[in-house]
Coordinates of C-alpha atoms in Angstrom, one line a residue:
M1 CA -32.3 -31.6 -6.3
T2 CA -35.2 -30.3 -4.3
T3 CA -35.8 -31.1 -0.6
Q4 CA -39.0 -30.6 1.4
N5 CA -38.6 -28.2 4.3
T6 CA -40.6 -29.2 7.4
T7 CA -40.4 -25.8 9.0
G8 CA -43.2 -24.2 6.7
N9 CA -40.8 -21.9 4.9
P10 CA -40.3 -22.1 1.2
T11 CA -38.4 -25.0 -0.5
R12 CA -34.6 -25.1 -0.3
Q13 CA -33.0 -25.8 -3.5
G14 CA -29.4 -26.4 -4.6
L15 CA -27.8 -25.0 -7.7
G16 CA -28.6 -28.1 -9.7
T17 CA -26.4 -30.4 -11.7
G18 CA -25.6 -31.1 -15.4
A19 CA -27.6 -28.9 -17.9
S20 CA -29.6 -27.4 -15.0
R21 CA -26.7 -26.1 -13.0
W22 CA -26.7 -22.4 -12.2
Q23 CA -23.6 -20.2 -12.4
R24 CA -23.5 -16.7 -11.2
S25 CA -23.2 -14.3 -14.1
H26 CA -22.6 -11.0 -12.2
N27 CA -21.8 -9.9 -8.8
L28 CA -24.4 -7.5 -7.0
G29 CA -22.4 -4.4 -7.5
E30 CA -21.8 -4.3 -11.4
L31 CA -25.1 -4.2 -13.1
N32 CA -26.2 -0.9 -14.7
A33 CA -28.4 0.5 -17.4
S34 CA -26.3 -0.8 -20.1
H35 CA -27.2 -4.3 -19.0
A36 CA -31.0 -3.7 -19.6
G37 CA -32.8 -6.6 -21.3
K38 CA -29.9 -9.0 -20.4
E39 CA -30.8 -12.3 -18.6
V40 CA -28.7 -12.8 -15.5
I41 CA -28.1 -15.1 -12.6
L42 CA -27.4 -13.4 -9.3
M43 CA -26.6 -15.0 -5.9
G44 CA -26.3 -13.6 -2.4
W45 CA -27.8 -12.8 0.9
V46 CA -31.2 -11.1 1.4
H47 CA -30.3 -7.7 2.8
R48 CA -34.0 -6.6 3.1
R49 CA -37.3 -7.8 1.8
R50 CA -40.5 -5.6 1.2
D51 CA -43.7 -7.4 0.6
H52 CA -46.3 -5.3 -1.3
G53 CA -48.8 -8.2 -1.7
Q54 CA -48.6 -9.2 -5.4
L55 CA -45.1 -7.6 -5.6
I56 CA -42.2 -8.5 -3.5
F57 CA -38.9 -6.3 -3.6
I58 CA -35.6 -8.0 -2.4
D59 CA -32.4 -6.3 -1.8
L60 CA -29.8 -8.9 -2.6
R61 CA -26.4 -8.4 -1.1
D62 CA -22.7 -9.8 -1.6
R63 CA -19.4 -8.1 -0.8
H64 CA -19.6 -6.0 -4.0
G65 CA -22.9 -4.4 -3.3
L66 CA -26.6 -4.5 -3.6
T67 CA -29.1 -5.2 -6.4
Q68 CA -32.8 -4.8 -6.0
V69 CA -34.7 -7.8 -7.5
V70 CA -38.5 -7.9 -8.1
V71 CA -40.8 -10.8 -7.8
D72 CA -43.7 -9.9 -10.0
P73 CA -46.5 -12.3 -11.2
A74 CA -46.3 -10.5 -14.5
H75 CA -42.9 -12.0 -15.1
A76 CA -42.7 -15.0 -12.9
P77 CA -45.0 -18.0 -12.2
M78 CA -47.2 -17.9 -9.1
E79 CA -45.3 -20.6 -7.4
I80 CA -42.1 -18.2 -7.4
L81 CA -44.3 -15.5 -5.7
Q82 CA -45.3 -18.1 -3.1
H83 CA -41.6 -19.2 -2.5
A84 CA -40.6 -15.6 -2.2
S85 CA -43.3 -14.9 0.4
G86 CA -41.6 -17.0 3.0
I87 CA -38.0 -15.4 2.5
R88 CA -36.5 -13.6 5.4
N89 CA -33.4 -11.5 5.9
E90 CA -30.1 -13.3 5.5
F91 CA -31.6 -16.3 3.5
V92 CA -29.2 -17.2 0.7
L93 CA -30.8 -16.9 -2.8
A94 CA -30.0 -17.6 -6.5
I95 CA -32.3 -15.8 -8.8
K96 CA -32.5 -15.8 -12.6
G97 CA -34.2 -12.8 -14.2
V98 CA -33.9 -9.9 -16.8
V99 CA -32.3 -6.5 -16.0
N100 CA -34.9 -3.7 -16.3
K101 CA -34.2 0.0 -16.3
R102 CA -36.0 1.7 -13.2
P103 CA -38.8 4.3 -14.1
E104 CA -37.7 7.9 -14.1
G105 CA -38.1 9.2 -10.6
M106 CA -37.4 5.7 -9.1
V107 CA -33.6 5.9 -9.7
N108 CA -31.6 5.4 -6.4
K109 CA -28.6 7.8 -6.8
H110 CA -27.0 6.4 -3.6
L111 CA -26.6 2.9 -4.9
G112 CA -24.3 1.7 -7.6
T113 CA -26.9 -0.4 -9.1
G114 CA -29.6 2.1 -8.4
S115 CA -30.5 2.7 -12.1
I116 CA -31.7 -0.9 -12.5
E117 CA -33.7 -3.7 -11.0
V118 CA -33.9 -7.4 -12.0
L119 CA -37.3 -9.0 -12.8
V120 CA -37.2 -12.5 -11.3
N121 CA -38.5 -15.3 -13.5
D122 CA -36.9 -18.1 -11.4
L123 CA -35.6 -18.4 -7.9
R124 CA -33.9 -20.9 -5.6
I125 CA -33.4 -20.7 -1.8
L126 CA -29.8 -22.0 -1.4
N127 CA -30.0 -21.9 2.4
E128 CA -32.2 -20.5 5.1
C129 CA -31.2 -18.4 8.2
D130 CA -32.1 -18.9 11.8
V131 CA -33.2 -16.0 14.0
L132 CA -30.3 -13.6 14.0
P133 CA -28.7 -12.6 17.4
F134 CA -28.4 -9.1 16.1
P135 CA -29.5 -7.2 12.9
V136 CA -27.2 -7.4 10.0
A137 CA -29.0 -5.2 7.5
D138 CA -28.5 -2.1 9.5
E139 CA -26.0 -0.5 11.9
A140 CA -28.2 -0.9 15.0
E141 CA -26.4 -0.9 18.3
S142 CA -25.4 -4.3 19.7
S143 CA -22.9 -5.3 22.3
E144 CA -19.3 -6.0 21.2
T145 CA -19.4 -9.2 23.0
L146 CA -22.3 -10.5 21.0
R147 CA -20.8 -9.2 17.9
L148 CA -17.5 -10.9 18.6
K149 CA -19.1 -14.2 19.3
Y150 CA -20.9 -14.2 16.1
R151 CA -18.1 -12.5 14.1
Y152 CA -19.1 -14.1 10.9
L153 CA -22.4 -12.3 10.9
D154 CA -20.7 -8.9 12.2
L155 CA -18.6 -9.1 9.0
R156 CA -21.6 -9.1 6.9
R157 CA -22.6 -5.7 8.2
P158 CA -21.8 -3.1 5.7
R159 CA -19.5 -0.9 7.9
L160 CA -17.3 -3.6 9.1
R161 CA -17.2 -5.4 5.6
D162 CA -16.2 -2.0 4.1
N163 CA -13.4 -1.7 6.8
I164 CA -11.9 -5.0 5.8
L165 CA -12.1 -4.3 2.2
K166 CA -10.3 -1.0 2.8
R167 CA -7.7 -2.7 4.8
I168 CA -7.1 -5.0 1.9
K169 CA -7.0 -2.1 -0.6
F170 CA -4.4 -0.4 1.7
V171 CA -2.2 -3.5 1.8
K172 CA -2.3 -3.8 -1.9
A173 CA -1.2 -0.1 -2.2
M174 CA 1.7 -0.8 0.3
R175 CA 2.9 -3.6 -1.7
K176 CA 2.6 -1.9 -4.9
S177 CA 4.6 1.1 -3.5
L178 CA 7.3 -1.1 -1.9
E179 CA 7.8 -3.2 -4.9
A180 CA 8.1 -0.1 -7.0
H181 CA 11.0 1.0 -4.8
G182 CA 12.7 -2.4 -5.3
F183 CA 11.7 -4.1 -2.1
L184 CA 11.4 -8.0 -2.2
D185 CA 8.6 -9.8 -0.3
I186 CA 10.4 -12.4 1.7
E187 CA 9.0 -14.6 4.6
T188 CA 10.7 -15.3 7.9
P189 CA 10.0 -18.0 10.5
F190 CA 7.3 -17.9 13.2
L191 CA 9.0 -20.5 15.4
Y192 CA 11.8 -18.2 16.8
K193 CA 14.4 -18.3 19.5
S194 CA 13.4 -16.7 22.7
T195 CA 15.2 -13.3 23.0
P196 CA 13.5 -11.7 26.1
E197 CA 14.0 -8.1 25.2
G198 CA 11.0 -5.6 25.3
A199 CA 7.5 -7.2 25.7
R200 CA 6.8 -10.5 27.1
E201 CA 6.9 -13.4 24.5
F202 CA 4.5 -16.2 23.6
L203 CA 6.4 -19.5 24.1
V204 CA 5.7 -22.7 22.2
P205 CA 7.0 -26.0 23.7
S206 CA 8.9 -28.4 21.6
R207 CA 7.6 -32.0 21.5
I208 CA 11.0 -33.2 19.7
H209 CA 13.1 -31.3 22.2
P210 CA 11.8 -31.8 25.7
S211 CA 12.1 -28.8 28.0
H212 CA 13.0 -26.5 25.1
F213 CA 10.7 -23.8 23.6
Y214 CA 10.4 -21.8 20.6
A215 CA 9.1 -18.1 20.8
L216 CA 6.7 -16.5 18.5
P217 CA 8.4 -13.4 17.1
Q218 CA 7.6 -9.9 18.6
S219 CA 9.0 -8.9 15.2
P220 CA 11.2 -10.3 12.4
Q221 CA 14.1 -8.0 13.6
L222 CA 17.0 -10.5 13.8
F223 CA 16.1 -12.3 10.6
K224 CA 15.6 -9.1 8.5
Q225 CA 19.1 -8.0 9.7
V226 CA 20.6 -11.3 8.6
L227 CA 18.9 -10.9 5.3
M228 CA 20.8 -7.7 4.9
V229 CA 24.1 -9.6 5.5
S230 CA 22.9 -12.1 2.9
G231 CA 22.8 -9.5 0.2
F232 CA 19.0 -9.1 -0.1
D233 CA 19.3 -5.5 0.0
R234 CA 15.6 -4.5 0.2
Y235 CA 13.2 -6.7 2.1
Y236 CA 9.6 -6.4 3.2
Q237 CA 6.9 -8.6 4.6
V238 CA 3.3 -8.2 5.8
V239 CA 3.9 -10.3 8.8
K240 CA 2.0 -11.4 12.0
C241 CA 3.8 -10.5 15.3
F242 CA 3.2 -11.6 18.9
R243 CA 3.4 -9.9 22.3
D244 CA 2.0 -11.4 25.5
E245 CA 1.2 -8.0 27.1
D246 CA -1.8 -6.1 28.5
L247 CA -4.4 -5.1 25.9
R248 CA -6.2 -1.9 25.0
A249 CA -8.3 -0.5 22.2
D250 CA -5.3 -0.2 19.8
R251 CA -3.3 -3.2 20.9
Q252 CA -3.8 -7.1 20.2
P253 CA -1.8 -10.0 21.3
E254 CA -1.3 -10.8 17.6
F255 CA -0.9 -7.9 15.2
T256 CA 0.3 -7.2 11.8
Q257 CA 3.3 -5.2 10.7
V258 CA 4.5 -4.1 7.3
D259 CA 8.1 -4.8 8.1
C260 CA 10.9 -3.3 6.0
E261 CA 14.8 -3.3 5.9
M262 CA 17.2 -1.9 3.4
S263 CA 21.0 -1.8 2.9
F264 CA 23.7 0.8 2.1
V265 CA 21.8 3.6 3.6
D266 CA 22.0 6.3 6.3
E267 CA 19.1 7.8 8.3
E268 CA 18.3 10.4 5.8
A269 CA 18.0 7.9 2.9
I270 CA 15.8 5.7 5.0
L271 CA 13.4 8.6 5.8
K272 CA 13.1 9.8 2.2
T273 CA 12.6 6.2 1.1
F274 CA 9.7 5.4 3.3
E275 CA 8.1 8.7 3.2
S276 CA 7.9 8.3 -0.4
V277 CA 6.5 4.6 0.1
I278 CA 3.7 5.7 2.6
R279 CA 2.8 8.8 0.7
S280 CA 2.1 6.9 -2.4
A281 CA 0.3 4.1 -0.7
V282 CA -2.0 6.5 1.3
S283 CA -2.6 8.5 -2.0
D284 CA -3.6 5.3 -3.7
F285 CA -5.8 4.4 -0.9
F286 CA -7.7 7.7 -1.2
D287 CA -7.8 7.4 -5.0
G288 CA -5.1 9.8 -5.8
K289 CA -5.4 12.3 -3.0
E290 CA -2.4 14.5 -2.6
I291 CA -0.4 13.7 0.5
P292 CA 2.0 16.5 1.4
S293 CA 5.5 16.0 2.6
F294 CA 6.0 15.1 6.3
P295 CA 7.5 17.7 8.7
R296 CA 10.1 16.6 11.2
M297 CA 10.4 17.2 14.9
S298 CA 13.0 16.2 17.4
Y299 CA 12.1 14.0 20.4
D300 CA 13.2 16.8 22.7
E301 CA 10.9 19.4 21.1
A302 CA 8.0 16.8 21.0
M303 CA 8.4 16.3 24.8
E304 CA 8.9 20.0 25.7
S305 CA 5.9 21.2 23.6
Y306 CA 3.5 18.3 23.6
G307 CA 4.5 16.2 26.6
V308 CA 4.5 13.0 24.4
D309 CA 6.9 11.5 21.7
K310 CA 3.8 11.1 19.4
P311 CA 2.3 14.6 19.2
D312 CA -1.0 15.2 17.6
T313 CA -0.2 18.4 15.4
R314 CA -3.8 18.9 14.2
F315 CA -4.2 21.6 16.9
E316 CA -2.1 23.8 19.1
L317 CA -2.4 23.9 23.0
K318 CA 1.3 23.4 23.5
L319 CA 2.9 23.0 26.9
H320 CA 4.7 26.0 28.4
D321 CA 7.6 25.7 30.9
L322 CA 6.9 28.1 33.8
S323 CA 9.6 26.6 36.1
S324 CA 11.8 29.7 36.2
V325 CA 8.9 32.0 36.6
V326 CA 7.4 30.3 39.6
A327 CA 10.5 28.9 41.3
T328 CA 10.4 31.3 44.2
S329 CA 6.6 31.7 44.3
G330 CA 4.6 31.5 47.5
F331 CA 2.6 28.6 46.2
K332 CA 4.1 25.4 47.9
V333 CA 3.1 22.9 45.2
F334 CA 5.1 24.9 42.5
A335 CA 8.0 25.6 44.8
E336 CA 8.4 22.0 46.0
A337 CA 8.3 20.7 42.4
I338 CA 11.2 23.0 41.5
S339 CA 13.2 22.4 44.6
T340 CA 13.1 18.7 44.1
G341 CA 14.4 18.7 40.5
G342 CA 10.9 18.8 38.9
I343 CA 9.1 21.3 36.7
V344 CA 5.9 23.5 36.4
N345 CA 4.2 23.4 33.0
A346 CA 1.0 25.0 31.8
I347 CA -1.5 24.6 29.0
V348 CA -3.5 27.7 27.8
V349 CA -7.1 27.2 26.3
P350 CA -7.6 30.6 24.6
G351 CA -11.0 32.2 25.1
R352 CA -12.7 29.1 26.4
A353 CA -12.6 29.7 30.2
E354 CA -16.3 30.3 30.5
E355 CA -17.0 26.8 29.0
F356 CA -15.5 25.1 31.9
S357 CA -17.4 25.0 35.2
R358 CA -15.9 23.9 38.5
K359 CA -17.4 20.5 37.8
D360 CA -15.7 20.3 34.4
I361 CA -12.3 21.2 36.0
D362 CA -12.8 18.6 38.8
E363 CA -13.3 16.0 35.9
L364 CA -10.1 17.1 34.3
T365 CA -8.3 16.9 37.6
E366 CA -9.5 13.2 38.1
F367 CA -8.3 12.6 34.4
V368 CA -4.8 13.8 35.0
R369 CA -4.5 11.6 38.2
Q370 CA -4.7 8.6 36.0
Y371 CA -1.3 9.6 34.6
G372 CA 0.3 10.1 38.0
A373 CA -0.5 13.8 38.6
K374 CA -1.3 14.7 42.2
G375 CA -3.6 17.5 41.1
L376 CA -4.4 20.3 38.6
A377 CA -4.1 24.0 39.4
W378 CA -6.1 26.3 37.3
A379 CA -6.8 30.1 36.6
K380 CA -9.3 31.9 34.5
K381 CA -7.9 35.2 33.2
Q382 CA -10.1 38.4 33.5
N383 CA -9.4 41.9 32.6
G384 CA -6.7 43.8 34.5
S385 CA -3.4 42.8 35.9
G386 CA -1.9 41.1 39.1
V387 CA -3.7 38.7 41.3
A388 CA -7.0 40.6 41.0
S389 CA -7.2 39.6 37.3
W390 CA -7.3 35.9 38.1
Q391 CA -10.2 33.9 39.1
S392 CA -8.2 30.9 40.6
P393 CA -7.9 29.1 44.0
V394 CA -4.1 29.5 43.9
A395 CA -4.1 33.2 43.2
K396 CA -4.0 34.0 46.9
F397 CA -0.7 32.2 47.1
L398 CA 1.0 34.4 44.4
S399 CA 2.3 37.9 44.2
D400 CA 1.2 40.4 41.7
E401 CA 4.7 40.2 40.3
T402 CA 4.5 36.5 39.8
V403 CA 1.0 36.6 38.2
N404 CA 2.1 39.3 35.8
A405 CA 5.1 37.4 34.8
I406 CA 3.0 34.4 34.1
D407 CA 0.6 36.5 32.1
S408 CA 3.5 37.9 30.1
K409 CA 5.1 34.4 29.6
L410 CA 1.9 33.0 28.3
S411 CA 0.5 36.0 26.6
L412 CA -2.8 35.6 28.4
K413 CA -5.9 37.4 27.4
A414 CA -9.2 37.9 29.2
G415 CA -11.3 34.7 28.7
D416 CA -8.2 32.4 28.7
L417 CA -8.0 29.3 30.9
V418 CA -4.9 28.1 32.2
L419 CA -4.1 24.6 33.5
F420 CA -1.0 23.9 35.6
G421 CA 0.8 20.7 36.1
A422 CA 3.7 20.4 38.7
G423 CA 5.9 17.5 39.7
S424 CA 8.7 15.4 38.2
Y425 CA 9.6 15.9 34.5
D426 CA 8.1 12.5 33.3
Q427 CA 4.9 12.7 35.4
T428 CA 4.1 16.4 34.6
K429 CA 4.8 15.8 30.8
A430 CA 2.8 12.6 30.6
S431 CA -0.3 14.0 32.5
L432 CA -0.3 17.3 30.6
G433 CA 0.4 15.6 27.4
A434 CA -2.6 13.3 27.8
L435 CA -4.7 16.3 29.1
R436 CA -3.8 18.3 25.8
N437 CA -5.2 15.3 23.7
N438 CA -8.4 15.2 25.9
L439 CA -8.9 18.9 25.5
G440 CA -8.4 18.7 21.6
A441 CA -11.1 16.1 21.3
R442 CA -13.5 17.5 23.9
L443 CA -13.4 21.0 22.2
K444 CA -13.3 19.7 18.7
L445 CA -10.1 21.6 17.9
Y446 CA -9.3 19.5 14.7
D447 CA -11.0 18.1 11.6
P448 CA -11.3 14.2 12.4
T449 CA -10.6 13.5 8.6
Q450 CA -7.4 15.4 8.6
L451 CA -4.1 13.4 8.2
N452 CA -1.2 14.9 9.9
F453 CA 1.9 12.8 9.5
L454 CA 5.1 13.6 11.4
W455 CA 8.6 12.3 11.8
V456 CA 9.9 12.3 15.3
L457 CA 13.8 12.0 15.3
G458 CA 16.7 12.0 17.9
F459 CA 15.3 9.6 20.5
P460 CA 17.6 8.8 23.4
L461 CA 19.5 5.6 22.7
L462 CA 19.1 4.4 26.4
E463 CA 16.8 4.9 29.4
K464 CA 17.1 3.9 33.0
D465 CA 15.1 0.9 34.0
P466 CA 13.1 2.0 37.2
D467 CA 13.3 -1.3 38.7
N468 CA 17.0 -1.8 38.9
N469 CA 18.4 1.6 37.8
R470 CA 20.4 0.2 34.9
W471 CA 20.6 1.4 31.4
I472 CA 18.3 -0.4 28.9
A473 CA 17.8 0.1 25.1
K474 CA 14.8 2.6 24.5
H475 CA 14.1 0.8 21.2
H476 CA 16.2 -2.3 20.9
P477 CA 19.9 -3.1 21.6
F478 CA 20.6 -3.2 17.8
T479 CA 19.7 0.4 17.3
S480 CA 22.8 2.4 16.1
P481 CA 23.9 5.5 18.2
R482 CA 24.5 8.6 16.1
P483 CA 28.0 8.3 14.9
E484 CA 29.1 11.6 16.6
D485 CA 27.6 10.1 20.0
I486 CA 29.4 6.8 20.1
P487 CA 32.3 8.1 22.4
L488 CA 29.7 9.1 24.9
L489 CA 28.7 5.4 25.5
A490 CA 31.6 5.1 27.9
T491 CA 31.3 8.6 29.5
D492 CA 27.8 9.9 29.5
P493 CA 25.3 7.4 28.1
A494 CA 22.2 9.6 29.0
R495 CA 23.4 12.1 26.2
V496 CA 23.5 9.5 23.4
K497 CA 21.1 10.0 20.6
A498 CA 19.8 7.1 18.5
S499 CA 19.5 6.9 14.8
A500 CA 16.0 6.1 15.3
Y501 CA 12.7 7.5 14.2
D502 CA 9.0 7.2 14.6
L503 CA 6.3 8.0 12.1
V504 CA 3.3 9.6 13.9
L505 CA -0.1 10.2 12.4
N506 CA -2.7 12.3 14.3
G507 CA -1.2 11.6 17.7
N508 CA -0.6 7.8 17.1
E509 CA 2.7 6.1 16.4
V510 CA 2.2 4.1 13.1
A511 CA 5.7 3.2 12.4
G512 CA 9.1 3.0 14.0
G513 CA 12.6 2.0 13.1
S514 CA 16.3 2.8 13.2
V515 CA 19.6 2.6 11.5
R516 CA 21.1 -0.8 12.8
I517 CA 24.5 -1.4 14.3
H518 CA 26.6 -3.2 11.6
D519 CA 29.9 -2.8 13.3
P520 CA 30.6 -5.7 15.7
L521 CA 32.7 -3.4 18.0
V522 CA 30.0 -0.8 18.3
Q523 CA 27.5 -3.4 19.1
K524 CA 29.7 -4.8 21.9
Q525 CA 30.0 -1.3 23.3
V526 CA 26.1 -1.0 23.5
F527 CA 25.7 -4.4 25.1
S528 CA 28.3 -3.5 27.7
T529 CA 26.6 -0.3 28.5
V530 CA 23.2 -2.1 29.0
G531 CA 25.1 -4.6 31.3
L532 CA 25.1 -7.5 28.9
S533 CA 27.9 -9.8 29.3
D534 CA 29.7 -11.4 26.3
A535 CA 28.3 -14.7 27.3
E536 CA 24.7 -13.4 27.8
A537 CA 25.0 -11.6 24.3
E538 CA 26.2 -14.9 22.8
A539 CA 23.4 -16.9 24.3
K540 CA 20.7 -14.5 23.2
F541 CA 22.0 -13.2 19.9
G542 CA 24.9 -15.3 18.9
F543 CA 23.9 -16.0 15.3
L544 CA 23.4 -12.3 14.7
L545 CA 26.7 -11.2 16.3
E546 CA 28.5 -13.9 14.2
A547 CA 26.8 -12.8 11.0
L548 CA 28.0 -9.2 11.6
K549 CA 31.6 -10.4 11.4
F550 CA 31.1 -11.5 7.8
G551 CA 30.8 -8.2 5.9
A552 CA 27.6 -6.7 7.2
P553 CA 26.5 -3.7 5.1
P554 CA 25.3 -0.4 6.7
H555 CA 21.5 -1.1 7.0
G556 CA 18.3 0.1 8.7
G557 CA 14.6 -0.3 8.3
I558 CA 11.2 0.4 9.7
A559 CA 7.9 -1.5 10.7
F560 CA 4.5 0.0 10.1
G561 CA 1.7 -1.0 12.3
L562 CA -0.8 -2.1 9.8
D563 CA -3.8 -2.4 12.1
R564 CA -3.3 1.0 13.8
L565 CA -2.6 2.6 10.5
T566 CA -5.5 1.3 8.8
M567 CA -7.8 2.1 11.8
I568 CA -6.9 5.7 11.4
L569 CA -7.2 5.8 7.6
T570 CA -10.8 4.2 7.8
G571 CA -11.8 6.5 10.7
C572 CA -12.3 3.7 13.3
D573 CA -11.9 4.0 17.0
A574 CA -10.4 0.7 17.6
I575 CA -8.3 -1.8 15.8
R576 CA -10.7 -4.6 16.4
D577 CA -12.7 -2.9 13.7
V578 CA -10.2 -3.5 11.0
I579 CA -9.1 -7.1 12.0
V580 CA -11.2 -9.9 10.7
F581 CA -11.0 -12.1 13.8
P582 CA -9.7 -10.0 16.7
K583 CA -9.3 -10.9 20.3
T584 CA -10.9 -9.1 23.2
Q585 CA -9.1 -6.9 25.7
K586 CA -8.6 -10.0 27.8
G587 CA -7.0 -11.8 24.8
T588 CA -9.8 -14.2 24.3
C589 CA -11.6 -15.2 20.9
L590 CA -15.3 -15.3 21.8
M591 CA -16.1 -17.0 18.5
T592 CA -13.9 -20.1 19.0
G593 CA -13.4 -20.1 22.8
A594 CA -9.5 -19.7 22.5
P595 CA -7.6 -19.8 24.7
G596 CA -8.8 -23.4 25.7
E597 CA -7.7 -26.4 27.7
V598 CA -6.1 -29.2 26.0
S599 CA -5.9 -33.0 26.7
L600 CA -3.6 -34.8 29.1
D601 CA -2.3 -36.6 26.1
Q602 CA -1.3 -33.6 24.4
L603 CA 0.5 -32.2 27.4
R604 CA 2.2 -35.6 27.9
D605 CA 3.5 -35.4 24.3
L606 CA 5.1 -32.0 25.2
H607 CA 6.5 -33.2 28.6
I608 CA 4.3 -30.6 30.4
R609 CA 2.4 -30.9 33.6
V610 CA 0.0 -28.3 34.5
H611 CA 0.0 -27.0 38.1
R612 CA -3.0 -24.7 38.9
L613 CA -2.3 -22.1 41.4
E614 CA -5.0 -21.5 44.1

């Protein structure tokens, strides 16, 4: 059927019916010189159009690639040339033509179909395109707000399209690897019981049960443990999870995990299994690239040397403890930190002192203030010894003996820059750990394409809640203590180590898990230590506690953060670039307008009345 277009552009046509119906013969990434002389039917979007008068070149695009088609009066009726003259970018076309080898010297070696072109003998415009809010054919800068509003257009852009295709490729590789290790793909419910542990939950009101609510799961933690009790000894799921928390570049209110659990294992068996799984999947993702085995590091070592529990090991710049060296120094900031139970740490930037002006150091000082630091002391090492060898505003407060002791402890050489942090343990480590990462990026100390995986082990089982000074689970209350530490639950909870582990990639936590508690008595001990009464435990986790009484096997697992992992593997800076329809940092969907208001009838059905606070 043909319809007249009143805009002055070429006639829009459908695919036809009956004998005249067109069917796509090839996608736009598969034609090559072996197809020369073959008649084909191609369909896609106009990526670019170049009008050379009596000759029109069109790059036609679909998700598979590009193919150049040529409208030439020598091969097509003049009316086809007239139609083609009105075509613009992002029009949807169907063309029929003959594959032709490009002349020698005209081959595009950067294009999969660059050895051929298709000479058009018939053309149909399947749909036109309005004026675009931003260019699709190239990677011209445009605001993220605009791109998220028109996400369907953004997804046509080659870079973002390729990111999504790479994500799909990685998910396929993960599924293949997990299933090769005997894991079963099992779904768990989205309408969950509220178990307020960890992040804030999204609640879903029940129409059938007034004043009662489901919660969207932060993870399938309880269900996957019950699956282990059920005898499904190896489970995995590519699953949506939900957390109602403040957002950032690598966090979304709904995110995807590759969630896994296995039975009859200890910590070592879990680490070996999932290291094999991820190495195989990443190797497949990079078409056979060899992925070396993962080193291991204790939580204590990570905090001492890197200031964070997810260290980026692509570069050095470790933290050095100077507390014993400066404890009796004349510098009040250092002395007070030590006397109040804090620490003094330093980072040495070897041979780069002259690259940092006073303005640069002031900027670094403002940076660490964001992490709770009160300031940043510094020194540039010059030739010689004692106070005279330092260019530093704090040198006048230190003796020659103290300066020489610091030089010796840090093995300082002329041209080195030293950056000092002083204060409480947590604040000093956090600020210098963040500063270390900032310096690594600023000074280009690592290859951005490098992949450094690392297991971090031996986390504390518990930590103090700063709001009420009670013990809380560092991961979740079903994490098993290391067997040798179970007696310490009653006497010294701070020393109890968890059978927990994180997988870190280039300074990002990409997976985390633990051995679970399968003994009801140990579970009761942990609940008691975190101040959870029997009644509270029963109300929140009753079905799991009951399940543990019916022959629960030893079990444990891990959850891979698919969005963050894919972000790193594809070289992106934000997970929004690897999610098809992401939310903004305020949790909104600009394309659909979610979240939005609902009608009074809908609220009435749910027995809800909205009260807006002034």
